[in-house]
Structures are given as C-alpha cells and as structure tokens.
XYZ file of N, CA and C in Angstrom:
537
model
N -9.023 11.465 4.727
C -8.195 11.084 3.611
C -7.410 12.258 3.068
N -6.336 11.705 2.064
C -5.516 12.723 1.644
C -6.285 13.546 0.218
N -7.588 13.076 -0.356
C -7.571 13.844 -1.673
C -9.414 12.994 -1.653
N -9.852 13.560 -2.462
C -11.220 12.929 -3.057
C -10.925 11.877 -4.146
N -11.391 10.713 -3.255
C -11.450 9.637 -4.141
C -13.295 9.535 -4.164
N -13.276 9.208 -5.826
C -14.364 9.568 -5.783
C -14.993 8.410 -7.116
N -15.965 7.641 -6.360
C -16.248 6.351 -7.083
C -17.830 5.959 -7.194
N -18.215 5.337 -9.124
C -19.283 5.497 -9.161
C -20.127 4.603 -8.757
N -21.624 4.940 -8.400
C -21.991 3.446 -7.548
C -22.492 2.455 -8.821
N -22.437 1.596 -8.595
C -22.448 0.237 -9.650
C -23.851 0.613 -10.895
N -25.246 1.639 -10.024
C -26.253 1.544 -10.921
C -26.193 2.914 -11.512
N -25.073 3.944 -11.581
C -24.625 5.106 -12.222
C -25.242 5.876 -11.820
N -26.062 5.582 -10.702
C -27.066 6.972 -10.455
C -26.689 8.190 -9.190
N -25.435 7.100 -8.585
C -24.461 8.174 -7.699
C -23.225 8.202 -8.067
N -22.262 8.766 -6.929
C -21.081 8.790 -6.626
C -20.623 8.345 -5.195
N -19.917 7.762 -5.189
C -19.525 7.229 -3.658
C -18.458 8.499 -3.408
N -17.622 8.710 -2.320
C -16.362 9.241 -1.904
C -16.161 9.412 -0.485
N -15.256 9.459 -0.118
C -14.625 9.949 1.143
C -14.214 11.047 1.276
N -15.191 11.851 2.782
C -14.681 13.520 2.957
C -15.202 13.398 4.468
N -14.148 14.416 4.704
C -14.401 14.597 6.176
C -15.411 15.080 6.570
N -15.775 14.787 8.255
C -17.226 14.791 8.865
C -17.458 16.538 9.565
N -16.221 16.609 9.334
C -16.408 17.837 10.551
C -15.088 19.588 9.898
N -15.591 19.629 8.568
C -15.098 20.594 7.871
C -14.419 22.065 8.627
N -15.237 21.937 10.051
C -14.422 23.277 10.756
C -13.656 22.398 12.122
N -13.116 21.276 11.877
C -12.747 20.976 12.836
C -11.024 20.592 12.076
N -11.011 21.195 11.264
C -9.736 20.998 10.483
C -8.531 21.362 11.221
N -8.578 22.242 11.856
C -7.287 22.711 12.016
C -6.941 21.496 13.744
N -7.933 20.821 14.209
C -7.293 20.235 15.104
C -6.916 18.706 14.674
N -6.147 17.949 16.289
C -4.711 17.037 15.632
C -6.477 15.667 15.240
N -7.291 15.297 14.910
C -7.866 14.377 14.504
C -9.018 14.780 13.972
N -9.289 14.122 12.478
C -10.615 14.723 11.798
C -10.643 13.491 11.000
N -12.155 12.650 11.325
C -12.199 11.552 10.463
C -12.832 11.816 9.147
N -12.481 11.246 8.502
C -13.322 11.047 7.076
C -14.182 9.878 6.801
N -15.567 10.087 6.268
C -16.138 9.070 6.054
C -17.008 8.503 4.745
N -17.476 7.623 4.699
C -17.789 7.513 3.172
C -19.223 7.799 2.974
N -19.374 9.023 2.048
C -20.685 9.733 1.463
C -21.343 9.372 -0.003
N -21.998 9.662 0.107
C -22.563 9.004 -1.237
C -24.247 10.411 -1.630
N -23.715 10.769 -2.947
C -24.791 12.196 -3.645
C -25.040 11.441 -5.191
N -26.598 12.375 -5.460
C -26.854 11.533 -6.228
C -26.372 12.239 -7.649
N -26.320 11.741 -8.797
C -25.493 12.295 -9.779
C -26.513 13.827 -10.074
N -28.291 13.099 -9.924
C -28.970 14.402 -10.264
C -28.893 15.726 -9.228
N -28.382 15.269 -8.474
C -27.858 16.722 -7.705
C -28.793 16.182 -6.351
N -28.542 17.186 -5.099
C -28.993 17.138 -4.143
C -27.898 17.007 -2.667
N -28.479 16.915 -1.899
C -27.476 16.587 -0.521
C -26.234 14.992 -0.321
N -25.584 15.360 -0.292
C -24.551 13.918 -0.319
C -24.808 13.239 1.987
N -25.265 11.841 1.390
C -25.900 11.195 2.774
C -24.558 10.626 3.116
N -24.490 10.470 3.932
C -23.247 9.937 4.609
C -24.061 8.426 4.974
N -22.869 7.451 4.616
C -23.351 6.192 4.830
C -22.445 5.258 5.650
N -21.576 5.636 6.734
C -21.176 5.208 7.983
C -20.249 5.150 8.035
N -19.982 3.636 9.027
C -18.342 3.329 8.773
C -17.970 4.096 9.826
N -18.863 4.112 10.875
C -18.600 4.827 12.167
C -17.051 4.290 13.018
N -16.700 5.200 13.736
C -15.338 5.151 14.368
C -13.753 4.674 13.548
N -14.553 4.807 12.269
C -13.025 4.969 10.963
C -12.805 6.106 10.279
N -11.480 6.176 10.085
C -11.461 7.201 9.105
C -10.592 6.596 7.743
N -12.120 7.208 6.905
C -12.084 6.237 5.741
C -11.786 7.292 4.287
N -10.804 6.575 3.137
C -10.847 6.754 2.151
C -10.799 5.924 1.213
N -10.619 6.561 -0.513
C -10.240 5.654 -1.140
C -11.151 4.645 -1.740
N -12.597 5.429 -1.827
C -13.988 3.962 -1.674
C -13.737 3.623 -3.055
N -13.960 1.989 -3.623
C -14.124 1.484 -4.678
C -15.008 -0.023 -4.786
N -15.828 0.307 -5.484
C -16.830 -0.850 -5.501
C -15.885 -2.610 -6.397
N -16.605 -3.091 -5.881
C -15.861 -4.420 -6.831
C -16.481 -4.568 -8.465
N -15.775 -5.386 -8.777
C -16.403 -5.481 -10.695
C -17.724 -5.896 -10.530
N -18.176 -6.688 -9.547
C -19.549 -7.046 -9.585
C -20.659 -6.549 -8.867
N -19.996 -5.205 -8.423
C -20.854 -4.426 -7.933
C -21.423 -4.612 -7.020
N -20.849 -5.852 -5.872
C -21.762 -5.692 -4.989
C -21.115 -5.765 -3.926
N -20.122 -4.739 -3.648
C -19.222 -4.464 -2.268
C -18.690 -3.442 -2.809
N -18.552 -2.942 -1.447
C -18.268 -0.929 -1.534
C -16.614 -1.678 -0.426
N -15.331 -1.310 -1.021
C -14.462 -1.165 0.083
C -13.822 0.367 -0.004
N -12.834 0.003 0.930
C -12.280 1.121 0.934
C -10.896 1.322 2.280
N -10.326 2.118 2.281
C -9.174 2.003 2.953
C -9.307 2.484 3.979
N -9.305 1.928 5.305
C -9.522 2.658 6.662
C -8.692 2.501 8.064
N -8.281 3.582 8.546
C -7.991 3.166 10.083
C -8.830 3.796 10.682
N -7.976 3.164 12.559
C -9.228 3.397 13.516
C -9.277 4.842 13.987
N -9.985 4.989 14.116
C -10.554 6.298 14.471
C -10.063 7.204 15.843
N -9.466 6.120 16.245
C -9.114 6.563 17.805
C -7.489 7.135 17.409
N -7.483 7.980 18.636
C -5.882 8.146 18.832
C -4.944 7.537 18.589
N -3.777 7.038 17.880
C -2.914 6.205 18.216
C -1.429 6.497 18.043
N -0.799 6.334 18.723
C 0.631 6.937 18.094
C 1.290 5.639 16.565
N 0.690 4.807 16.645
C 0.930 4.005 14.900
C -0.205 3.866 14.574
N -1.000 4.273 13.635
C -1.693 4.136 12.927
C -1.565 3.224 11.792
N -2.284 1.934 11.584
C -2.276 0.921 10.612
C -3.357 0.601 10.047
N -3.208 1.634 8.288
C -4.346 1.599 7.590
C -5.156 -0.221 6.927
N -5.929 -0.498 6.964
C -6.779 -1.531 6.618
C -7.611 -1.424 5.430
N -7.952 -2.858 4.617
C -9.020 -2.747 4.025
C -10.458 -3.222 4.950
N -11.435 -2.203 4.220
C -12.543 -2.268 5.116
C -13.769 -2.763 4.235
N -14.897 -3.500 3.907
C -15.249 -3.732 3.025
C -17.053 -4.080 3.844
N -18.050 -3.861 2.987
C -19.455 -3.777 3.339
C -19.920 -4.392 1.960
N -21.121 -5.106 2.138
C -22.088 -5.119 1.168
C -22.942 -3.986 0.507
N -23.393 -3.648 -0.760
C -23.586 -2.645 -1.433
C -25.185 -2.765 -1.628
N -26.318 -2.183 -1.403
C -26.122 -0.840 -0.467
C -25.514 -0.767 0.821
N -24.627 -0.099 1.184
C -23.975 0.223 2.563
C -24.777 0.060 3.825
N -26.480 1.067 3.420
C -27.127 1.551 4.455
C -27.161 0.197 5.399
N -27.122 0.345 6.968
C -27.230 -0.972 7.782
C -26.618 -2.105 7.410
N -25.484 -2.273 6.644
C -24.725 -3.362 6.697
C -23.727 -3.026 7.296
N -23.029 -4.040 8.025
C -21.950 -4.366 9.034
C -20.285 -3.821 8.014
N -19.754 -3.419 8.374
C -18.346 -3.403 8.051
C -17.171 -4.258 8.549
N -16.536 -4.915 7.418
C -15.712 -6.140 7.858
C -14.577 -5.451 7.654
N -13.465 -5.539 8.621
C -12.241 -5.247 8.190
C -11.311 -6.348 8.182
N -11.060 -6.081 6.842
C -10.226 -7.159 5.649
C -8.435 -6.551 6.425
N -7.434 -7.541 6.707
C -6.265 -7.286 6.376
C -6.072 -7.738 8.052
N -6.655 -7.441 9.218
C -6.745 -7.254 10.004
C -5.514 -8.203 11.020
N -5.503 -9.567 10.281
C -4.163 -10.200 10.590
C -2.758 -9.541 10.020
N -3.068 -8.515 9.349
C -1.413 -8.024 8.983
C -1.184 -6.858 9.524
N -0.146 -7.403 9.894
C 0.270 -6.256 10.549
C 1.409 -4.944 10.018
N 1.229 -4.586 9.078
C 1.629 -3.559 7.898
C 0.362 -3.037 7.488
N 0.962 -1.616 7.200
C -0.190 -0.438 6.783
C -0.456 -1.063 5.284
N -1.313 -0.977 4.870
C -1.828 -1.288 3.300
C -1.560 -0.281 2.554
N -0.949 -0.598 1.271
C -0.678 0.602 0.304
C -1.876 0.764 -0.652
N -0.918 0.048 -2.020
C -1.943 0.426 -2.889
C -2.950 -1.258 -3.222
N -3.998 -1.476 -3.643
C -5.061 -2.486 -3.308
C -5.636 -2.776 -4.544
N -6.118 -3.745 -5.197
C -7.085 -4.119 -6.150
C -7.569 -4.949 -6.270
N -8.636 -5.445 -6.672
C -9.567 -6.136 -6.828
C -9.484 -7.405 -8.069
N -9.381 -8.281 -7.506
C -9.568 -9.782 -8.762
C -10.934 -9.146 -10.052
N -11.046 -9.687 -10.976
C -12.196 -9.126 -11.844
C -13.005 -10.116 -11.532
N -12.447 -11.141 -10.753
C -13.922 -11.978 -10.488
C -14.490 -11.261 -8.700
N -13.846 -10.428 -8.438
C -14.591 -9.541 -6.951
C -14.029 -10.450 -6.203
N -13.467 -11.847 -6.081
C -13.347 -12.946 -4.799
C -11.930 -12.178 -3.742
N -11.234 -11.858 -4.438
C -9.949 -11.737 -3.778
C -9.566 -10.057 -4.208
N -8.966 -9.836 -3.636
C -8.129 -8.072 -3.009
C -7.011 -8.718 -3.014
N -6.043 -8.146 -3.873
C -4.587 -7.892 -3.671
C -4.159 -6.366 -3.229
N -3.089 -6.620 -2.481
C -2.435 -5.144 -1.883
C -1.022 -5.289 -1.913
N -0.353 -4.474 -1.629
C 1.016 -4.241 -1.133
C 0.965 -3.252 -0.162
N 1.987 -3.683 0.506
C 2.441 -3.024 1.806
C 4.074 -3.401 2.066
N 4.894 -2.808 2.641
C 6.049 -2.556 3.036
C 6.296 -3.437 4.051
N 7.299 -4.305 3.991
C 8.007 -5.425 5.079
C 9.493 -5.471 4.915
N 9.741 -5.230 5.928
C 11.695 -4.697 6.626
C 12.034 -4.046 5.222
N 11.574 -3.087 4.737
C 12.214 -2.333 3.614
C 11.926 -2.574 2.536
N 10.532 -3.400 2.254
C 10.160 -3.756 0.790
C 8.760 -3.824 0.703
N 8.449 -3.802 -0.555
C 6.824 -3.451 -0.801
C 6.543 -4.332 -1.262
N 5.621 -5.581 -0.793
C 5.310 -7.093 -0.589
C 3.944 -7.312 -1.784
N 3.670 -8.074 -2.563
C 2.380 -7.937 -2.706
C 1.749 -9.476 -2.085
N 0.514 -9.062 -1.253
C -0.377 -10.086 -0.473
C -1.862 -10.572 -1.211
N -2.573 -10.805 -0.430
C -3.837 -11.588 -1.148
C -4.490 -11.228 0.269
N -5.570 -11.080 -0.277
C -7.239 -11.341 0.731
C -8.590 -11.672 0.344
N -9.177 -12.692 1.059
C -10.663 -12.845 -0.051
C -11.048 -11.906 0.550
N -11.853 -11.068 -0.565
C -12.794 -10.014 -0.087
C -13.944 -10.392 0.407
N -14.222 -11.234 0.944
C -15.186 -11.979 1.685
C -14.648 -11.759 3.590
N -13.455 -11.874 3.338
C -12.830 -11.829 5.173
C -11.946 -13.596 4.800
N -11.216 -13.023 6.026
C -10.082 -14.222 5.690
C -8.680 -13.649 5.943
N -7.787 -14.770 5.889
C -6.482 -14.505 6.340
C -5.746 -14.121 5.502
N -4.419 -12.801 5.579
C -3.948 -12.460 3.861
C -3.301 -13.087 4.345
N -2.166 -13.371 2.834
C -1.533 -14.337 2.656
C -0.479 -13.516 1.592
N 0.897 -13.745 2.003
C 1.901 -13.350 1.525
C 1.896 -14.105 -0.174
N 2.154 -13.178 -1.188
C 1.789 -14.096 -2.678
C 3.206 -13.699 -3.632
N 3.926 -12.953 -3.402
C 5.704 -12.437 -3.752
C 5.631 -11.120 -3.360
N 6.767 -11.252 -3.198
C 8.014 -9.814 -3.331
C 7.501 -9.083 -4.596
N 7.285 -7.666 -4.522
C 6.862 -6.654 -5.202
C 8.431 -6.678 -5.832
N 8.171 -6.797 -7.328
C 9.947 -6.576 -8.107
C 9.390 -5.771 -8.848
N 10.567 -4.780 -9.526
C 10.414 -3.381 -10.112
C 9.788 -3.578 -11.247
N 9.447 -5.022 -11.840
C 8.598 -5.151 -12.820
C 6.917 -4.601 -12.704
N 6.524 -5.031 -11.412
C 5.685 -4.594 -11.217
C 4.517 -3.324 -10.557
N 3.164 -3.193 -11.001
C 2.461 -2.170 -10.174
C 1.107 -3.079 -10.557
N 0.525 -2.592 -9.186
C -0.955 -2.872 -9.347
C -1.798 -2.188 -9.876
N -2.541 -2.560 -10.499
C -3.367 -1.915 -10.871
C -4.971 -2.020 -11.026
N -5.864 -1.190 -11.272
C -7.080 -0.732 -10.805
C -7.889 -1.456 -11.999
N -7.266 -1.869 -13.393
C -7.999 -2.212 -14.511
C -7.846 -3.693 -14.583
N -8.330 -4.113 -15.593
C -9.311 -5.498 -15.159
C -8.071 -6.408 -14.432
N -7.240 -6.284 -14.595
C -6.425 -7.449 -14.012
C -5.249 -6.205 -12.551
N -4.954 -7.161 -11.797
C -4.500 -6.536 -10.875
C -2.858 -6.377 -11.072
N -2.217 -7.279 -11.646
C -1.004 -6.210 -11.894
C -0.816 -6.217 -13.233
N 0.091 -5.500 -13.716
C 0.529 -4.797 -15.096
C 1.783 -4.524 -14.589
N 2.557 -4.479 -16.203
C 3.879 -4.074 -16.470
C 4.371 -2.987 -15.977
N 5.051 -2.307 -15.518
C 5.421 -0.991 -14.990
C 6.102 -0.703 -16.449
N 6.060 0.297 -16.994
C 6.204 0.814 -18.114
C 7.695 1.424 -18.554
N 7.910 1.359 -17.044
C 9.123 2.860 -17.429
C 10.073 1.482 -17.582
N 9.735 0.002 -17.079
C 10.997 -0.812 -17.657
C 11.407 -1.717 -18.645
N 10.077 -1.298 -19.845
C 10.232 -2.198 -20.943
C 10.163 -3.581 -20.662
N 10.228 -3.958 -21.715
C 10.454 -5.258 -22.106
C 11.066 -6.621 -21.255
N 11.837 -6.093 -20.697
C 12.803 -6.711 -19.569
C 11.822 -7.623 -18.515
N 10.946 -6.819 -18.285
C 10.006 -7.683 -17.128
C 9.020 -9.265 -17.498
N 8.736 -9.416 -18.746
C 8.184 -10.016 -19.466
C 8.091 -11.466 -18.521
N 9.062 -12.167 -18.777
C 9.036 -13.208 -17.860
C 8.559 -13.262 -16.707
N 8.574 -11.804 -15.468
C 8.156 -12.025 -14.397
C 7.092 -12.113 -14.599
N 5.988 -11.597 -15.644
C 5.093 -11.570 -15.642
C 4.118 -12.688 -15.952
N 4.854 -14.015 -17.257
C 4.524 -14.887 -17.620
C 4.529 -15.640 -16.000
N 5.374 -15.482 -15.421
C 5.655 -16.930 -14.376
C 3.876 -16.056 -13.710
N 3.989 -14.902 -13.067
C 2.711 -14.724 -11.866
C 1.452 -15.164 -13.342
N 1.233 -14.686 -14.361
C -0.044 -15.152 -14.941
C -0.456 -16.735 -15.417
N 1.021 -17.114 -15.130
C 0.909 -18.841 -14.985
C 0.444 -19.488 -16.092
C-alpha cells in the first residue's frame, strides 16, 4: 500500500493495518503488503493473511463483524485491478471473498452502508468516476449513478455527503439519492 491505514478492531483491544511483508525487499519491482493486526497493549503485530494479495486500506464494518479492505493480485501483471476483498472478523482461518470481482475498473474510494449489508465505491468509466453498489456479503456490483461534483463518499455513518467546496447548490442531488 501507499501509506498506513490503520484501523481499530471492533473490541478496541487492537489495531488492524496494512504493511509490507518483506521490509528489505523494497527496492525491488514487487513487494506485497498484507494485513497485520498488534495489540494496543504493546507486543509483536501477527500478520493475519490474505495470502497472494497485496492488501491495503483495512476497515471493519459498523457491525463489526467483517474486516475488508482493498486488494490486488499479487502476481505480476502489466494492469493491475484493485478489488474489494472482505473476510469474517476474526480473520484467523477465514476464507477471503473478493467483492467487485465482476467489475472490471480499479476501485477507488469505498464505504460501507451503516447497516454493514452493502459497500459503495467509485471507480472511473470512459473518463468518469461512477458510484456502484456491492453486498458485502459477495454479489454482483451494480452501477447506482454517475459520481456529480456534488458528491464524495464518505467513511461516516452515511456513505455520501455534500462535497463542501460547492455549497448549497448540490442540495437537490442529494434529496433525490436519500429518497
């Protein structure tokens, strides 16, 4: 990943995040990152899988009981197309589902319904930044509008919000998506 994202686990007694596996292997062309988890009282941070991805970006759902996070594959590729990747919480020995997997656009930015059922994202299509739908369960996304300058997603209880820098003006777009 590009930065430490760094997220708390639902019973406050860790931290989740994504960091790379292989700290002296930096300077060559592939270094995955994977998702670790230390406990707040201190000690060794365990790495908890998510083998053959390289993963960032971890964020649990409102109900605490799914760890996702943003991942591609691990292998070589000359296009790389990032995914949501999503596990049941605790991680240890659960399977990893990758969410998005019918779209074929890199995933941008992602959030979570406050009821945990559904993941919204945006991603870029012929020159525009789309916003989609996915149950976070697995399932097919589904195109839901055109990203307009009214909007951004966001991480707090509801998934989009006003973009700020345009006032007032957006109001309506917003009434029609909150229905």
């Amino acid at each position: 990943g590009d930065g430490l994202s760094v997220a708390w686990a639902p019973d406050g007694e860790s931290l989740v995040f994504a960091a790379t596996d292989s700290a002296d292997a930096g300077a060559r062309p592939m270094v995955l990152s994977s998702i670790w988890q230390i406990p707040v009282a201190g000690g060794e941070p365990k790495r908890l899988g998510a083998d053959g991805l390289d993963a960032s970006a971890p964020r649990f759902s409102p109900d605490g009981k799914t760890l996702c996070f943003t991942a591609t594959d691990g292998k070589a590729a000359i296009y790389a197309v990032s995914r949501i990747a999503c596990a049941a919480w605790p991680i240890a020995g659960q399977p990893v589902r990758m969410l998005t997997k019918d779209l074929d656009r890199p995933v941008g930015s992602w959030a979570f319904t406050p009821d945990s059922k559904s993941i919204y994202l945006t991603a870029e299509d012929a020159g525009h930044e789309k916003v989609y739908s996915v149950p976070a369960a697995g399932g097919s996304t589904t195109l839901v509008l055109p990203l307009v300058p009214c909007l951004m997603l966001s991480t707090t209880p509801y998934p989009f919000q006003q973009n700020p820098s345009l006032g007032s003006s957006c109001e309506a777009v917003l009434a029609g998506i909150a229905g």
